[in-house]
């Protein structure tokens, strides 16, 4: 891919905030780097993008994204490898998914090469925010939202595409407890579940809060029609190891986010010769396996969550324990391998790391 033809205007921050960062107590997603990317869509086309000092943006009270939810986002990470170079994990995949989300939400897609170059340039400028501290990375948050100053309902004619970045450690600081949800739904067929639309997250906050009051971290969503099939968790896709096989819900429906971490884990595990089943996964088979001891492993997979091993699955009044973390040969191996690829400790034979 040639990026030489894409140019952005650049205005550097006068001072860096990096010395104020407390790396030992870094909350997820609350500390932001020195710069941000901004590009506006108006007059039927994308205008020149700019990298400017990180700062609040002015907002018209009638800004349509706030009223009607034309708003999508992405999440990806930059890493400092063992040779001191910075790499970004599979940004081309996020660029594609961002286009798909935009189309579903009736928004103008950001051309994939502009998406990738905006991120590359921003990370290059804020390179010193990419730490080599173990378990840490620079979380990159691209987002696109409607900016028409209008309270009538129609697709907006103007938009802002922005990218902000935030140094982060683990999203979950302990193995996760997830609860199978049989009443509320995240996504229905024909809806926007496959898109990374802001509203999907807003809609899931109330149900998630109910399970958090019961001591769980997140829900395990099931299909909207029958609550019979497992779909994904609130911040990650889900994988199970039952009877030696790796099993994960297929993405045939338009109700599941097509996770990049999940796709990468499948490619990795298949390269080890292990069988992976992407198919409908019933709640019953997971619950039965957990009860009779054939559920060997369960873990969430996502950019922020990374490989998040599941400790407990809540099902109605039951708390089903997944085997002890030390015994999880598969998820421990996947976790170590994925980390080692990102940090350059083992060769990136898949070509996943994009060099900044
Ligand atoms: N599902 C949901 C609802 C998510 O928010 C995420 C996070 O991005 C994922 C799955 C995992 O997707 P990815 O691996 O591309 O980050
Ligand atoms: C990500 O993993 O990038 C996500 O979007 C999850 C998030 C809600 C923090």
Short mmCIF file of C-alpha atoms and ligand atoms in Angstrom, two decimals:
data_model
loop_
_atom_site.label_atom_id
_atom_site.label_comp_id
_atom_site.label_asym_id
_atom_site.label_seq_id
_atom_site.Cartn_x
_atom_site.Cartn_y
_atom_site.Cartn_z
CA UNK A 1 0.00 0.00 0.00
CA UNK A 2 1.40 3.40 -0.91
CA UNK A 3 0.87 6.10 1.64
CA UNK A 4 3.13 8.70 0.05
CA UNK A 5 0.24 10.55 -1.62
CA UNK A 6 -1.67 11.12 1.60
CA UNK A 7 -0.72 14.30 3.41
CA UNK A 8 -2.12 15.82 6.54
CA UNK A 9 -1.52 19.23 8.06
CA UNK A 10 0.32 18.97 11.36
CA UNK A 11 0.30 21.31 14.34
CA UNK A 12 2.43 20.09 17.21
CA UNK A 13 1.59 20.54 20.90
CA UNK A 14 3.83 23.07 22.66
CA UNK A 15 4.28 20.86 25.72
CA UNK A 16 4.03 17.14 26.26
CA UNK A 17 1.90 15.73 29.10
CA UNK A 18 3.85 12.49 29.20
CA UNK A 19 5.76 13.33 32.37
CA UNK A 20 2.45 13.56 34.25
CA UNK A 21 1.59 9.92 33.48
CA UNK A 22 1.63 7.57 36.46
CA UNK A 23 2.59 4.36 34.68
CA UNK A 24 2.18 2.31 37.84
CA UNK A 25 -1.47 3.34 38.22
CA UNK A 26 -2.76 3.71 34.71
CA UNK A 27 -6.55 3.45 34.47
CA UNK A 28 -7.86 2.05 31.16
CA UNK A 29 -8.81 4.77 28.68
CA UNK A 30 -8.57 7.87 30.85
CA UNK A 31 -5.14 9.20 29.94
CA UNK A 32 -4.65 10.56 26.42
CA UNK A 33 -1.57 11.28 24.37
CA UNK A 34 -0.48 14.73 23.16
CA UNK A 35 -2.12 14.76 19.72
CA UNK A 36 -5.27 13.73 17.89
CA UNK A 37 -6.32 13.33 14.29
CA UNK A 38 -9.31 15.17 12.81
CA UNK A 39 -10.79 15.06 9.32
CA UNK A 40 -14.11 16.55 8.26
CA UNK A 41 -16.60 15.43 5.67
CA UNK A 42 -18.53 18.22 3.96
CA UNK A 43 -19.69 19.23 0.46
CA UNK A 44 -19.90 15.53 -0.39
CA UNK A 45 -16.21 14.79 0.22
CA UNK A 46 -13.49 14.26 2.79
CA UNK A 47 -11.47 17.42 3.47
CA UNK A 48 -7.77 17.47 4.36
CA UNK A 49 -6.99 15.66 7.60
CA UNK A 50 -5.06 17.33 10.39
CA UNK A 51 -3.06 16.27 13.42
CA UNK A 52 -3.45 18.78 16.22
CA UNK A 53 -2.83 19.02 19.96
CA UNK A 54 -5.25 16.88 21.96
CA UNK A 55 -8.05 19.13 23.19
CA UNK A 56 -11.83 19.28 23.65
CA UNK A 57 -13.82 20.04 20.50
CA UNK A 58 -16.66 22.55 20.23
CA UNK A 59 -20.10 21.02 19.77
CA UNK A 60 -23.38 22.48 18.50
CA UNK A 61 -26.30 21.49 20.78
CA UNK A 62 -28.22 20.14 17.77
CA UNK A 63 -25.31 17.97 16.57
CA UNK A 64 -27.11 15.04 15.03
CA UNK A 65 -24.87 12.24 16.40
CA UNK A 66 -25.98 13.16 19.90
CA UNK A 67 -29.67 13.06 18.99
CA UNK A 68 -29.91 10.14 16.58
CA UNK A 69 -26.79 8.10 17.12
CA UNK A 70 -24.96 8.13 13.81
CA UNK A 71 -21.72 7.27 15.53
CA UNK A 72 -19.28 4.38 15.04
CA UNK A 73 -15.85 3.54 16.38
CA UNK A 74 -12.91 1.15 16.23
CA UNK A 75 -10.30 -0.08 18.67
CA UNK A 76 -6.76 -1.23 17.92
CA UNK A 77 -3.35 -1.18 19.59
CA UNK A 78 0.24 -0.13 18.94
CA UNK A 79 3.09 -2.02 20.61
CA UNK A 80 6.78 -1.38 21.22
CA UNK A 81 8.65 -4.51 20.17
CA UNK A 82 11.85 -5.91 21.64
CA UNK A 83 13.96 -4.02 19.06
CA UNK A 84 12.36 -0.73 20.06
CA UNK A 85 10.24 -0.48 16.90
CA UNK A 86 6.55 0.39 16.98
CA UNK A 87 4.04 -1.89 15.33
CA UNK A 88 0.25 -1.73 15.04
CA UNK A 89 -1.75 -4.95 15.08
CA UNK A 90 -3.64 -5.51 11.80
CA UNK A 91 -4.91 -1.95 11.14
CA UNK A 92 -6.07 -2.98 7.65
CA UNK A 93 -8.69 -5.20 9.29
CA UNK A 94 -10.01 -2.34 11.40
CA UNK A 95 -10.06 -0.12 8.31
CA UNK A 96 -12.29 -2.63 6.52
CA UNK A 97 -14.62 -3.08 9.46
CA UNK A 98 -14.88 0.70 9.85
CA UNK A 99 -16.05 0.93 6.23
CA UNK A 100 -18.67 -1.77 6.86
CA UNK A 101 -19.89 -0.08 10.04
CA UNK A 102 -20.13 3.27 8.22
CA UNK A 103 -22.14 1.77 5.37
CA UNK A 104 -24.60 0.12 7.77
CA UNK A 105 -25.08 3.40 9.62
CA UNK A 106 -25.56 5.38 6.39
CA UNK A 107 -22.33 7.34 6.89
CA UNK A 108 -19.58 8.12 4.36
CA UNK A 109 -16.84 5.46 4.71
CA UNK A 110 -13.33 6.67 5.44
CA UNK A 111 -11.09 5.34 2.64
CA UNK A 112 -9.06 2.46 4.09
CA UNK A 113 -5.67 3.91 3.13
CA UNK A 114 -6.52 7.24 4.79
CA UNK A 115 -7.69 5.42 7.93
CA UNK A 116 -4.42 3.50 8.18
CA UNK A 117 -2.19 6.46 7.36
CA UNK A 118 -4.00 8.74 9.85
CA UNK A 119 -3.28 6.20 12.57
CA UNK A 120 0.28 5.54 11.45
CA UNK A 121 1.16 9.24 11.37
CA UNK A 122 -0.53 9.99 14.70
CA UNK A 123 1.30 7.13 16.41
CA UNK A 124 4.58 8.22 14.81
CA UNK A 125 4.15 11.73 16.22
CA UNK A 126 3.22 10.40 19.66
CA UNK A 127 5.81 7.60 19.49
CA UNK A 128 7.09 8.19 23.01
CA UNK A 129 3.62 7.27 24.31
CA UNK A 130 4.15 3.67 23.14
CA UNK A 131 5.80 2.09 26.15
CA UNK A 132 7.78 -1.15 26.26
CA UNK A 133 6.45 -1.84 29.74
CA UNK A 134 5.26 -5.44 29.81
CA UNK A 135 1.52 -5.86 29.26
CA UNK A 136 1.09 -2.26 28.09
CA UNK A 137 0.27 -0.77 24.70
CA UNK A 138 -1.12 2.37 23.11
CA UNK A 139 -4.86 1.91 22.60
CA UNK A 140 -6.02 3.65 19.41
CA UNK A 141 -9.60 4.83 19.16
CA UNK A 142 -10.79 5.96 15.71
CA UNK A 143 -14.37 7.25 15.58
CA UNK A 144 -16.77 8.83 13.13
CA UNK A 145 -19.84 10.83 14.01
CA UNK A 146 -22.53 12.98 12.40
CA UNK A 147 -22.22 16.74 12.87
CA UNK A 148 -25.20 18.33 11.11
CA UNK A 149 -26.79 21.03 13.23
CA UNK A 150 -30.30 19.81 12.65
CA UNK A 151 -32.99 18.06 14.70
CA UNK A 152 -34.88 16.55 11.77
CA UNK A 153 -34.19 12.91 11.03
CA UNK A 154 -32.06 12.20 7.98
CA UNK A 155 -28.51 11.00 7.33
CA UNK A 156 -26.21 13.86 8.22
CA UNK A 157 -24.43 15.72 5.41
CA UNK A 158 -21.39 16.46 7.57
CA UNK A 159 -19.19 14.25 9.73
CA UNK A 160 -16.02 14.26 11.77
CA UNK A 161 -13.54 11.39 11.67
CA UNK A 162 -11.19 11.50 14.63
CA UNK A 163 -8.49 9.35 16.21
CA UNK A 164 -7.34 9.62 19.80
CA UNK A 165 -4.86 7.38 21.60
CA UNK A 166 -4.46 6.27 25.18
CA UNK A 167 -1.68 4.29 26.89
CA UNK A 168 -3.24 1.26 28.58
CA UNK A 169 -2.60 -1.91 30.50
CA UNK A 170 -5.07 -4.77 30.89
CA UNK A 171 -8.79 -4.02 30.51
CA UNK A 172 -9.71 -6.81 32.93
CA UNK A 173 -7.34 -7.13 35.85
CA UNK A 174 -8.52 -10.64 36.80
CA UNK A 175 -10.11 -13.69 35.12
CA UNK A 176 -13.63 -12.70 34.11
CA UNK A 177 -16.99 -13.80 35.41
CA UNK A 178 -19.66 -13.71 32.73
CA UNK A 179 -23.40 -14.28 32.95
CA UNK A 180 -25.56 -15.87 30.27
CA UNK A 181 -28.29 -13.36 29.43
CA UNK A 182 -31.70 -14.78 28.60
CA UNK A 183 -33.94 -11.74 28.69
CA UNK A 184 -32.25 -8.65 27.26
CA UNK A 185 -30.72 -8.73 23.78
CA UNK A 186 -27.70 -7.04 22.27
CA UNK A 187 -28.57 -7.51 18.61
CA UNK A 188 -31.34 -8.93 16.47
CA UNK A 189 -31.13 -10.21 12.90
CA UNK A 190 -31.43 -7.31 10.52
CA UNK A 191 -30.20 -4.89 13.19
CA UNK A 192 -26.81 -3.28 13.68
CA UNK A 193 -25.07 -5.90 15.85
CA UNK A 194 -22.32 -6.52 13.31
CA UNK A 195 -21.47 -2.82 13.13
CA UNK A 196 -19.27 -1.22 15.75
CA UNK A 197 -22.00 1.33 16.38
CA UNK A 198 -21.88 3.43 19.53
CA UNK A 199 -25.56 2.69 20.25
CA UNK A 200 -24.86 -1.04 20.63
CA UNK A 201 -22.78 -0.21 23.67
CA UNK A 202 -25.27 2.29 25.09
CA UNK A 203 -28.05 -0.27 24.81
CA UNK A 204 -26.08 -2.90 26.68
CA UNK A 205 -25.20 -0.77 29.71
CA UNK A 206 -28.39 -1.37 31.68
CA UNK A 207 -28.40 -5.19 31.26
CA UNK A 208 -24.65 -5.29 31.99
CA UNK A 209 -25.18 -3.27 35.14
CA UNK A 210 -27.73 -5.81 36.40
CA UNK A 211 -25.19 -8.64 36.09
CA UNK A 212 -22.46 -6.49 37.66
CA UNK A 213 -24.68 -6.04 40.71
CA UNK A 214 -24.61 -9.84 40.97
CA UNK A 215 -20.80 -9.91 40.92
CA UNK A 216 -20.17 -10.56 37.22
CA UNK A 217 -17.97 -8.48 34.94
CA UNK A 218 -19.97 -8.87 31.73
CA UNK A 219 -22.86 -10.60 30.04
CA UNK A 220 -22.64 -13.46 27.62
CA UNK A 221 -25.23 -12.47 25.04
CA UNK A 222 -27.53 -15.00 23.41
CA UNK A 223 -29.57 -14.76 20.21
CA UNK A 224 -32.57 -12.41 20.34
CA UNK A 225 -35.07 -14.90 18.93
CA UNK A 226 -34.76 -17.86 21.31
CA UNK A 227 -31.92 -17.11 23.75
CA UNK A 228 -30.72 -20.56 22.79
CA UNK A 229 -27.39 -19.76 21.13
CA UNK A 230 -24.36 -18.04 22.59
CA UNK A 231 -23.24 -14.96 20.63
CA UNK A 232 -20.51 -12.84 22.24
CA UNK A 233 -19.71 -10.92 25.38
CA UNK A 234 -20.04 -7.17 25.88
CA UNK A 235 -16.47 -6.26 25.02
CA UNK A 236 -15.13 -9.40 23.33
CA UNK A 237 -15.92 -12.50 21.29
CA UNK A 238 -16.06 -15.82 23.10
CA UNK A 239 -14.31 -19.17 22.64
CA UNK A 240 -14.72 -22.52 24.39
CA UNK A 241 -12.64 -25.69 24.48
CA UNK A 242 -14.88 -28.71 24.82
CA UNK A 243 -13.65 -32.27 24.32
CA UNK A 244 -10.34 -31.06 22.89
CA UNK A 245 -11.90 -28.84 20.20
CA UNK A 246 -11.94 -25.06 20.04
CA UNK A 247 -15.51 -23.91 19.47
CA UNK A 248 -16.75 -20.38 18.78
CA UNK A 249 -20.03 -18.89 17.51
CA UNK A 250 -20.00 -18.41 13.74
CA UNK A 251 -20.39 -14.96 12.25
CA UNK A 252 -22.97 -15.90 9.63
CA UNK A 253 -25.66 -13.81 11.25
CA UNK A 254 -25.39 -10.05 11.35
CA UNK A 255 -25.66 -10.02 15.12
CA UNK A 256 -22.03 -10.61 16.10
CA UNK A 257 -19.09 -8.25 15.80
CA UNK A 258 -16.51 -9.78 13.48
CA UNK A 259 -13.60 -9.70 15.87
CA UNK A 260 -10.04 -9.27 14.64
CA UNK A 261 -8.57 -10.93 17.72
CA UNK A 262 -10.86 -13.91 17.26
CA UNK A 263 -9.95 -14.23 13.56
CA UNK A 264 -6.25 -14.07 14.49
CA UNK A 265 -6.63 -16.69 17.23
CA UNK A 266 -8.39 -19.02 14.80
CA UNK A 267 -5.58 -18.60 12.24
CA UNK A 268 -2.96 -19.19 14.92
CA UNK A 269 -4.58 -22.28 16.41
CA UNK A 270 -5.24 -23.78 12.99
CA UNK A 271 -1.56 -23.29 12.17
CA UNK A 272 -0.86 -25.56 15.15
CA UNK A 273 -3.03 -28.25 13.52
CA UNK A 274 -5.87 -27.88 15.99
CA UNK A 275 -9.46 -28.18 14.84
CA UNK A 276 -11.62 -25.08 15.21
CA UNK A 277 -15.40 -25.22 14.89
CA UNK A 278 -17.10 -21.97 13.93
CA UNK A 279 -20.76 -22.78 14.20
CA UNK A 280 -23.87 -22.14 16.23
CA UNK A 281 -23.00 -22.85 19.88
CA UNK A 282 -25.91 -23.67 22.16
CA UNK A 283 -26.22 -22.45 25.71
CA UNK A 284 -27.13 -26.01 26.60
CA UNK A 285 -23.90 -27.54 25.36
CA UNK A 286 -21.78 -24.99 27.20
CA UNK A 287 -23.74 -25.40 30.42
CA UNK A 288 -23.74 -29.21 30.14
CA UNK A 289 -20.00 -29.27 29.48
CA UNK A 290 -19.36 -26.97 32.44
CA UNK A 291 -21.49 -29.17 34.69
CA UNK A 292 -19.95 -32.48 33.65
CA UNK A 293 -16.36 -31.28 33.56
CA UNK A 294 -15.79 -31.44 29.79
CA UNK A 295 -15.50 -27.65 29.46
CA UNK A 296 -11.72 -27.46 29.46
CA UNK A 297 -11.32 -23.78 28.71
CA UNK A 298 -13.34 -20.62 28.07
CA UNK A 299 -11.96 -17.21 27.17
CA UNK A 300 -12.95 -13.90 25.67
CA UNK A 301 -10.96 -12.40 22.79
CA UNK A 302 -10.80 -8.73 21.93
CA UNK A 303 -8.45 -5.80 21.41
CA UNK A 304 -8.98 -4.20 24.81
CA UNK A 305 -9.70 -7.49 26.62
CA UNK A 306 -6.85 -9.36 24.80
CA UNK A 307 -7.20 -13.02 25.87
CA UNK A 308 -9.48 -12.81 28.90
CA UNK A 309 -9.81 -16.17 30.58
CA UNK A 310 -13.25 -16.90 32.01
CA UNK A 311 -13.33 -18.02 35.63
CA UNK A 312 -17.08 -18.33 36.13
CA UNK A 313 -20.11 -18.65 33.86
CA UNK A 314 -23.38 -17.64 35.49
CA UNK A 315 -26.45 -19.49 34.27
CA UNK A 316 -29.75 -18.67 35.97
CA UNK A 317 -28.97 -19.35 39.66
CA UNK A 318 -25.89 -21.47 38.99
CA UNK A 319 -22.29 -20.33 39.09
CA UNK A 320 -20.39 -22.73 36.87
CA UNK A 321 -16.66 -22.77 37.54
CA UNK A 322 -14.29 -23.16 34.62
CA UNK A 323 -11.08 -25.17 35.49
CA UNK A 324 -8.29 -23.32 37.32
CA UNK A 325 -6.32 -20.83 35.20
CA UNK A 326 -3.00 -22.72 35.68
CA UNK A 327 -4.52 -25.80 34.04
CA UNK A 328 -5.65 -23.92 30.90
CA UNK A 329 -3.04 -25.19 28.50
CA UNK A 330 -4.79 -23.78 25.44
CA UNK A 331 -5.67 -20.22 26.45
CA UNK A 332 -2.34 -19.81 28.26
CA UNK A 333 -0.49 -20.90 25.12
CA UNK A 334 -2.58 -18.61 22.88
CA UNK A 335 -2.10 -15.66 25.24
CA UNK A 336 1.68 -16.13 25.38
CA UNK A 337 1.94 -16.64 21.64
CA UNK A 338 -0.15 -13.61 20.73
CA UNK A 339 1.90 -11.44 23.11
CA UNK A 340 5.15 -12.82 21.72
CA UNK A 341 4.11 -12.04 18.13
CA UNK A 342 3.19 -8.47 19.06
CA UNK A 343 6.42 -7.85 20.94
CA UNK A 344 8.54 -9.48 18.24
CA UNK A 345 9.81 -12.26 20.51
CA UNK A 346 8.67 -14.77 17.95
CA UNK A 347 8.53 -14.29 14.22
CA UNK A 348 5.34 -12.75 12.83
CA UNK A 349 4.84 -15.40 10.16
CA UNK A 350 1.29 -14.18 9.54
CA UNK A 351 2.32 -10.63 8.67
CA UNK A 352 0.03 -9.12 11.31
CA UNK A 353 2.37 -6.41 12.62
CA UNK A 354 2.22 -3.17 10.65
CA UNK A 355 5.42 -1.15 11.13
CA UNK A 356 5.05 2.51 11.99
N1 LIG B 1 -17.32 -7.89 20.45
C1 LIG B 1 -17.53 -6.67 20.97
C2 LIG B 1 -18.91 -6.29 21.35
C3 LIG B 1 -16.45 -5.77 21.11
O1 LIG B 1 -16.64 -4.55 21.60
C4 LIG B 1 -15.16 -6.18 20.71
C5 LIG B 1 -14.04 -5.25 20.82
O2 LIG B 1 -13.65 -4.63 19.92
C6 LIG B 1 -14.99 -7.48 20.19
C7 LIG B 1 -16.10 -8.30 20.08
C8 LIG B 1 -13.65 -7.98 19.74
O3 LIG B 1 -13.27 -7.41 18.53
P1 LIG B 1 -11.73 -7.14 18.19
O4 LIG B 1 -11.02 -8.42 18.43
O5 LIG B 1 -11.73 -6.77 16.75
O6 LIG B 1 -11.26 -6.07 19.09
C1 LIG B 2 -12.04 -2.86 21.97
O1 LIG B 2 -11.61 -3.92 22.38
O2 LIG B 2 -11.38 -2.12 21.25
C2 LIG B 2 -13.37 -2.41 22.30
O3 LIG B 2 -13.94 -1.72 21.54
C3 LIG B 2 -13.95 -2.78 23.58
C4 LIG B 2 -14.25 -1.55 24.33
C5 LIG B 2 -15.65 -1.36 24.61
C6 LIG B 2 -13.25 -1.01 25.23
#
